[in-house]
PDB file of C-alpha atoms and ligand atoms in Angstrom:
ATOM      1  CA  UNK A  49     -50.556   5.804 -59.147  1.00  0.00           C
ATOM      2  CA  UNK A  50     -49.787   2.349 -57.979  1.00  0.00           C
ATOM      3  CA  UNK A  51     -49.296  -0.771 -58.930  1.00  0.00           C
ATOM      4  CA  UNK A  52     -51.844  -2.732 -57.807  1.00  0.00           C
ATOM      5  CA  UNK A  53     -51.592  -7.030 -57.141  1.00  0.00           C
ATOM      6  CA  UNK A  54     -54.388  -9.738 -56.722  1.00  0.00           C
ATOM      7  CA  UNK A  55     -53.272 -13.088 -54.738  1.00  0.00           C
ATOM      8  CA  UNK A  56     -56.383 -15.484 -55.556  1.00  0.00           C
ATOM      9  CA  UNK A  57     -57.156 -18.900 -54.227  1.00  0.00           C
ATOM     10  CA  UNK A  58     -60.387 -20.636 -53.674  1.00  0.00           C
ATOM     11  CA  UNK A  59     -61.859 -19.724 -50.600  1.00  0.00           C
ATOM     12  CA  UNK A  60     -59.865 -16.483 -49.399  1.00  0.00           C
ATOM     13  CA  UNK A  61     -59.148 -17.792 -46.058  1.00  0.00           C
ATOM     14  CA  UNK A  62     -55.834 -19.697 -46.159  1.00  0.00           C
ATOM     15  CA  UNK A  63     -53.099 -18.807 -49.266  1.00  0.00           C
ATOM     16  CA  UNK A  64     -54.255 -16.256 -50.731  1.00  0.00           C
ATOM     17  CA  UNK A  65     -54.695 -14.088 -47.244  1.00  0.00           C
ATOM     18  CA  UNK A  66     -50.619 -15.453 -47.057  1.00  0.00           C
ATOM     19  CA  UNK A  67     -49.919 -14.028 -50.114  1.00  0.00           C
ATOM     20  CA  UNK A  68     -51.570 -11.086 -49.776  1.00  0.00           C
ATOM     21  CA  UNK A  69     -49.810 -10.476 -46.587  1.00  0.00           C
ATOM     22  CA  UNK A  70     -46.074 -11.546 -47.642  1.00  0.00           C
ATOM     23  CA  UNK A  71     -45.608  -9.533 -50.685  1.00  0.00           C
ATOM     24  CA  UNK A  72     -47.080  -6.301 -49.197  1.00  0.00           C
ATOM     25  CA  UNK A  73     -44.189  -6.625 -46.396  1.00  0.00           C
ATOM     26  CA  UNK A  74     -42.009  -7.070 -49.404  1.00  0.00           C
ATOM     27  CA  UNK A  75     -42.677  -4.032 -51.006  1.00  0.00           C
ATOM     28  CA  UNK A  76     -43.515   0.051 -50.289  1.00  0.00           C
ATOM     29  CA  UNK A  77     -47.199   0.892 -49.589  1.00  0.00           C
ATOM     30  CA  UNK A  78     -46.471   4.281 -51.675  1.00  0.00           C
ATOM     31  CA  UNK A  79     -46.039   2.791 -54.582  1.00  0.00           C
ATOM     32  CA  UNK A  80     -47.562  -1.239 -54.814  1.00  0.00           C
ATOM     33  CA  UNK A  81     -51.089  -2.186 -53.670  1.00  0.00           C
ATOM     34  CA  UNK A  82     -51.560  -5.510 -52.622  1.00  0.00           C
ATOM     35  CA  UNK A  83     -54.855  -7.492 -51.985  1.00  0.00           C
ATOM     36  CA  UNK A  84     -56.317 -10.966 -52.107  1.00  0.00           C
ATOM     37  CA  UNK A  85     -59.780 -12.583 -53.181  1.00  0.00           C
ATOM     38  CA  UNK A  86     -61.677 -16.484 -53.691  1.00  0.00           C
ATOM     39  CA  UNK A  87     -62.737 -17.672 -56.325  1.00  0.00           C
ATOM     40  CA  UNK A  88     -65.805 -19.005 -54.343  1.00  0.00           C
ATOM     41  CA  UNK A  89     -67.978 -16.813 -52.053  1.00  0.00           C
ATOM     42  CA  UNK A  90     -68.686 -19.410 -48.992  1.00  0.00           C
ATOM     43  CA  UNK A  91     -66.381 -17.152 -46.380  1.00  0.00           C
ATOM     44  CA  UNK A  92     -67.132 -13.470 -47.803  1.00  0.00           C
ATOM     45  CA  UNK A  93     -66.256 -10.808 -44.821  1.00  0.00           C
ATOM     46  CA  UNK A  94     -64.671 -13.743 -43.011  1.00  0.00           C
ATOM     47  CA  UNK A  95     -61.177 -13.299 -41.414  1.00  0.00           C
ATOM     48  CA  UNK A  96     -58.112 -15.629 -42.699  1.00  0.00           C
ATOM     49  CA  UNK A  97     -58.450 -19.029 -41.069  1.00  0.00           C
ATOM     50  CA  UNK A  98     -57.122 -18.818 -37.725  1.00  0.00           C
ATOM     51  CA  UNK A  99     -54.244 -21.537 -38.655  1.00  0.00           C
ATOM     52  CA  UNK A 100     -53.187 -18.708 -41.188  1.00  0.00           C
ATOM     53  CA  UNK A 101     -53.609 -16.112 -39.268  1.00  0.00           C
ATOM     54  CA  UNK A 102     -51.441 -18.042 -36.485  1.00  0.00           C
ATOM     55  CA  UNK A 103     -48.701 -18.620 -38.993  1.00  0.00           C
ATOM     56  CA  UNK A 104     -48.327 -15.711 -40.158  1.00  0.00           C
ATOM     57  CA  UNK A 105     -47.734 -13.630 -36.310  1.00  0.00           C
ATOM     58  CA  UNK A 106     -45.306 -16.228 -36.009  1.00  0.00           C
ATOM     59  CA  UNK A 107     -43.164 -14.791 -38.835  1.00  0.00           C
ATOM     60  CA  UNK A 108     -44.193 -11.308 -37.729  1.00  0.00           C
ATOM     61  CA  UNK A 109     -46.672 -10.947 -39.906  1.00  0.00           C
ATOM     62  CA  UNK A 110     -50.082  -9.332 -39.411  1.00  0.00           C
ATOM     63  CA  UNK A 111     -52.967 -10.660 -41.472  1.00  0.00           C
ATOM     64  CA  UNK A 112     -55.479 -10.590 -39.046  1.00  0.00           C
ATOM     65  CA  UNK A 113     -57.659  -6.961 -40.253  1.00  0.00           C
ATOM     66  CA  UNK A 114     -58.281  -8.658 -43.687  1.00  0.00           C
ATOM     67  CA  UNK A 115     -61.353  -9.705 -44.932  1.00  0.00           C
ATOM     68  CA  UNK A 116     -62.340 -12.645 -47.656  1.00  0.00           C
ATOM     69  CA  UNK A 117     -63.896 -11.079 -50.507  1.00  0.00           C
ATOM     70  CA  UNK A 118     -65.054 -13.070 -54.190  1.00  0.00           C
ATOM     71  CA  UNK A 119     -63.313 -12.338 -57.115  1.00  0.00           C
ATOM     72  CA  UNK A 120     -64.693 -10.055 -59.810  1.00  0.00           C
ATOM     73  CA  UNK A 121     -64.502  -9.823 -63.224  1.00  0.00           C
ATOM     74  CA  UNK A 122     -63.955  -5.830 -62.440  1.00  0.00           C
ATOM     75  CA  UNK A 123     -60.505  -7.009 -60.748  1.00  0.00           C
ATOM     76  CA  UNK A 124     -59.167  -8.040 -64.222  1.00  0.00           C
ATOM     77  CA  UNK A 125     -59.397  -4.093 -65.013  1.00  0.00           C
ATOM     78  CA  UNK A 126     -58.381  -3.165 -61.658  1.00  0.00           C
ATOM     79  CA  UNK A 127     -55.126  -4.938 -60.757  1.00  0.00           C
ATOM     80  CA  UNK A 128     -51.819  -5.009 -62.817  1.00  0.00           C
ATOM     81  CA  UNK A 129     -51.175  -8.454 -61.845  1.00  0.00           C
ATOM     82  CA  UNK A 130     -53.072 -11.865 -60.942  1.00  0.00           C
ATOM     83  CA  UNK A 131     -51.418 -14.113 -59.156  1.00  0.00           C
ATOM     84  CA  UNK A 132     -53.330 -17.778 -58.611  1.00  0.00           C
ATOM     85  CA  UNK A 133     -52.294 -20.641 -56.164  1.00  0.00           C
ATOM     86  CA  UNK A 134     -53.395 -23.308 -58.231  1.00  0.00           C
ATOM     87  CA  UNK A 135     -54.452 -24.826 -61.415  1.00  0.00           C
ATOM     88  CA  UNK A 136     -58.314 -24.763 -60.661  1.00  0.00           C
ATOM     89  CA  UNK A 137     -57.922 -21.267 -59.549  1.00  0.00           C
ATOM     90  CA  UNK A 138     -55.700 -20.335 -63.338  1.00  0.00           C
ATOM     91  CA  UNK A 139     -58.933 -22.614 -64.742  1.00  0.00           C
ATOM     92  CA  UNK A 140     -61.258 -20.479 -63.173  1.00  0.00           C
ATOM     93  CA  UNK A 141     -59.722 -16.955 -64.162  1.00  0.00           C
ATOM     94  CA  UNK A 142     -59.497 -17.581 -67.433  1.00  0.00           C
ATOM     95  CA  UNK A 143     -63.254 -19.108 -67.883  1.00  0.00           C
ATOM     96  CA  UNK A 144     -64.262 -15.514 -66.406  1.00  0.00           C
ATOM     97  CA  UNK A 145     -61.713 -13.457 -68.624  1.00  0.00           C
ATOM     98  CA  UNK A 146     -63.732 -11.913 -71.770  1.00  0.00           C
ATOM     99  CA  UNK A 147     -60.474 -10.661 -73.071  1.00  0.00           C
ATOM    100  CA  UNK A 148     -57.065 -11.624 -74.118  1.00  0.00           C
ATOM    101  CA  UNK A 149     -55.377  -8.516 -72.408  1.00  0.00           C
ATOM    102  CA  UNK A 150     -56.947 -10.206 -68.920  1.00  0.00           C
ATOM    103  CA  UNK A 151     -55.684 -13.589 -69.311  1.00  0.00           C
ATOM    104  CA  UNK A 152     -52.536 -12.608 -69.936  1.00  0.00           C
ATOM    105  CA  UNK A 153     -52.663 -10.815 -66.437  1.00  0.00           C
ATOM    106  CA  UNK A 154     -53.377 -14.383 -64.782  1.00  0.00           C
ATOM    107  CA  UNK A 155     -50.161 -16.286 -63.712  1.00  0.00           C
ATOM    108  CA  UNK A 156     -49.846 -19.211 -61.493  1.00  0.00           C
ATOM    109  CA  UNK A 157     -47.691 -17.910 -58.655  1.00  0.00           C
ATOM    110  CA  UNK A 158     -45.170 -21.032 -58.425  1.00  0.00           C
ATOM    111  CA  UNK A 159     -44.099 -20.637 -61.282  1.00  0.00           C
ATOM    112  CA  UNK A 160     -42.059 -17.501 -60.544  1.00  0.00           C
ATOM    113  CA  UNK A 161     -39.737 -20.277 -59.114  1.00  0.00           C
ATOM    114  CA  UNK A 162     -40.103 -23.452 -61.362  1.00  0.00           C
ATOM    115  CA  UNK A 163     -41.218 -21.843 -64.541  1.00  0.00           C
ATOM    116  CA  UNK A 164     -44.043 -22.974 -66.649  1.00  0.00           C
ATOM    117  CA  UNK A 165     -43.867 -25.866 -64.365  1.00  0.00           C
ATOM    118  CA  UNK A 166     -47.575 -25.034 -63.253  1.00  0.00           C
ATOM    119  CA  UNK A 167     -47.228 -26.672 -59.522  1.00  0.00           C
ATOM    120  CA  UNK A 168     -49.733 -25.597 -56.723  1.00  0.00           C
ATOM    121  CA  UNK A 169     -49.640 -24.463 -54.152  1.00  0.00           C
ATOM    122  CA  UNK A 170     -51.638 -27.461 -51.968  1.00  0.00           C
ATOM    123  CA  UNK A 171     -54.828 -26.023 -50.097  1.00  0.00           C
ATOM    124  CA  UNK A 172     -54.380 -26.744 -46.810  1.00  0.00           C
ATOM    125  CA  UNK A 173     -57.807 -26.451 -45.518  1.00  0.00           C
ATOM    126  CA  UNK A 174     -58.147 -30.580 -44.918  1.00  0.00           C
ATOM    127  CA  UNK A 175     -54.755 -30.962 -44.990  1.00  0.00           C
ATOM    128  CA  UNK A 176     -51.966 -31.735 -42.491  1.00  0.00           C
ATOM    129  CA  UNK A 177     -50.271 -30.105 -39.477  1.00  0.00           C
ATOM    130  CA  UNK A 178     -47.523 -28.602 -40.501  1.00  0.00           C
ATOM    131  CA  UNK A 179     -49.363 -27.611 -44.109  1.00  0.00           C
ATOM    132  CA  UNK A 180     -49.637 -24.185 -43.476  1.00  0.00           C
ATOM    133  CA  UNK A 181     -46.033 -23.788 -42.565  1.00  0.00           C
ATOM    134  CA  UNK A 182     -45.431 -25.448 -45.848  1.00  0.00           C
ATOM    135  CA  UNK A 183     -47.361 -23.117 -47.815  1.00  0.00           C
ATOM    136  CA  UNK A 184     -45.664 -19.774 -45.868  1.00  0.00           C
ATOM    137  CA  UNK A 185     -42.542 -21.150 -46.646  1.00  0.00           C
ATOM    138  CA  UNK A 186     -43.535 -21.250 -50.554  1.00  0.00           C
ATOM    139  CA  UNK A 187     -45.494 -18.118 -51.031  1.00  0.00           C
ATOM    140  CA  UNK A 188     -42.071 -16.819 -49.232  1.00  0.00           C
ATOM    141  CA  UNK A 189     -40.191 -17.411 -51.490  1.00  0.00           C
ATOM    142  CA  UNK A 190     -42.089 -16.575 -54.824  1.00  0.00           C
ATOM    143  CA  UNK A 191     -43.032 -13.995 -53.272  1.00  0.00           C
ATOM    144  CA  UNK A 192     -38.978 -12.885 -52.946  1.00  0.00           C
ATOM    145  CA  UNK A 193     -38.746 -13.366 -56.768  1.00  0.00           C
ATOM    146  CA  UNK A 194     -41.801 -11.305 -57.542  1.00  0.00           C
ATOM    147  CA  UNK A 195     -41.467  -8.310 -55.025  1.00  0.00           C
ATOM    148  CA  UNK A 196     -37.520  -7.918 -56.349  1.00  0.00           C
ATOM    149  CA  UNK A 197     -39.267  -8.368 -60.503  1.00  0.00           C
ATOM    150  CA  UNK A 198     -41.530  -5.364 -59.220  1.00  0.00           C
ATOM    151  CA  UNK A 199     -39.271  -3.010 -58.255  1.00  0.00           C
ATOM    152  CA  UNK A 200     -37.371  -3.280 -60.664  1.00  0.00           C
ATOM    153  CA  UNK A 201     -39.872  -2.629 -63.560  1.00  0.00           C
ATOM    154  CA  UNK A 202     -41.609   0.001 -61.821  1.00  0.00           C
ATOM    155  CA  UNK A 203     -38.917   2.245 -60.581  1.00  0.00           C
TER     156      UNK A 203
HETATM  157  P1  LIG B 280     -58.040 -21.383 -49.636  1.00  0.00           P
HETATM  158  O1  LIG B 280     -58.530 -22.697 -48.853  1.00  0.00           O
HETATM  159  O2  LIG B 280     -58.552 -21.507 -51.049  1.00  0.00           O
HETATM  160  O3  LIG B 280     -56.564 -21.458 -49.552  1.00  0.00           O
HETATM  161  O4  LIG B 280     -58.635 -20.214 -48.903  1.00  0.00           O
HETATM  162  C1  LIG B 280     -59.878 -23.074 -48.794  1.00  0.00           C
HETATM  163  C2  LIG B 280     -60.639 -22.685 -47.729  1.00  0.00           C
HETATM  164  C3  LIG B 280     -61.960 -23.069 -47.647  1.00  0.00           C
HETATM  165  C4  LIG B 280     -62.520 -23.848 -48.644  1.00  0.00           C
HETATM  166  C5  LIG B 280     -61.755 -24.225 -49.727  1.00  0.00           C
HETATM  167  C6  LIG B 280     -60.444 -23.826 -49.794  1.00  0.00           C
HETATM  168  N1  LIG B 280     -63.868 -24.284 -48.538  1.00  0.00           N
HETATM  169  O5  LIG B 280     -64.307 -25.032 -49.412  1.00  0.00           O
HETATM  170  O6  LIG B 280     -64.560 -23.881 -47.598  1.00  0.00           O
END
């Protein structure tokens, strides 16, 4: 059985398809299951924004087959781990969790590398340029702490 992991922004289009795509290069598909979903619902069966799509091929990476899908409360059973990009999102999460066993499975991604600092990671929907370089480069490197964390407690 695998171990499965939820990346979870707002929308489903720009970090969280990131995410999703990073730490599943990270790790082996025969054992970890990776997938991402929004908060909101506005871009269900949409593709990743083409800016993270674009940023992604050029590091190599593939995210163009995914598809945004809404968070459900069913994922708190579902996935081992939930990773969110930001505040709002952790805000969110823990509204919907019923029970104490899911909240504890909600974690703010950052702060795998500032702990319990709580920092976001910024949308970057409106945002500049070069913002969706910026967030690769972060959800890189969590995403370094957290693959080498998961193979090492699920050997
Ligand atoms: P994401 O960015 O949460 O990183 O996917 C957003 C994309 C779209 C919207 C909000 C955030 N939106 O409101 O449409």
């Amino acid at each position: 059985m695998s171990v499965k992991i939820l990346m979870v922004c707002l929308g489903n289009i720009c970090r969280s398809p990131l995410a999703e795509g990073i730490l599943a290069s990270k790790l082996p598909k025969d054992k970890f299951f990776v997938d991402s979903a929004g908060t909101g619902a506005w871009h269900s069966g949409n593709q990743p924004d083409s800016r993270s799509i674009a940023v992604a091929k050029s590091h190599n990476l593939d995210i163009s087959y995914q598809r945004a899908r809404q968070f459900k409360v069913e994922d708190f059973d579902s996935f081992d781990y939930i990773y969110v990009m930001d505040k709002s999102n952790f805000r969110d999460l823990i509204r919907l969790a019923k029970k104490n066993e899911h909240k504890e499975k909600v974690e703010i991604i950052l702060n795998e590398l500032y702990p319990n600092e709580n920092v976001d990671v910024p949308d970057p929907y409106y945002g500049i340029a070069n913002g969706f370089e910026m967030v690769y480069q972060m959800l890189d490197e969590a995403c370094e702490i957290i693959a080498t964390k998961l193979k090492t407690n699920h050997r």
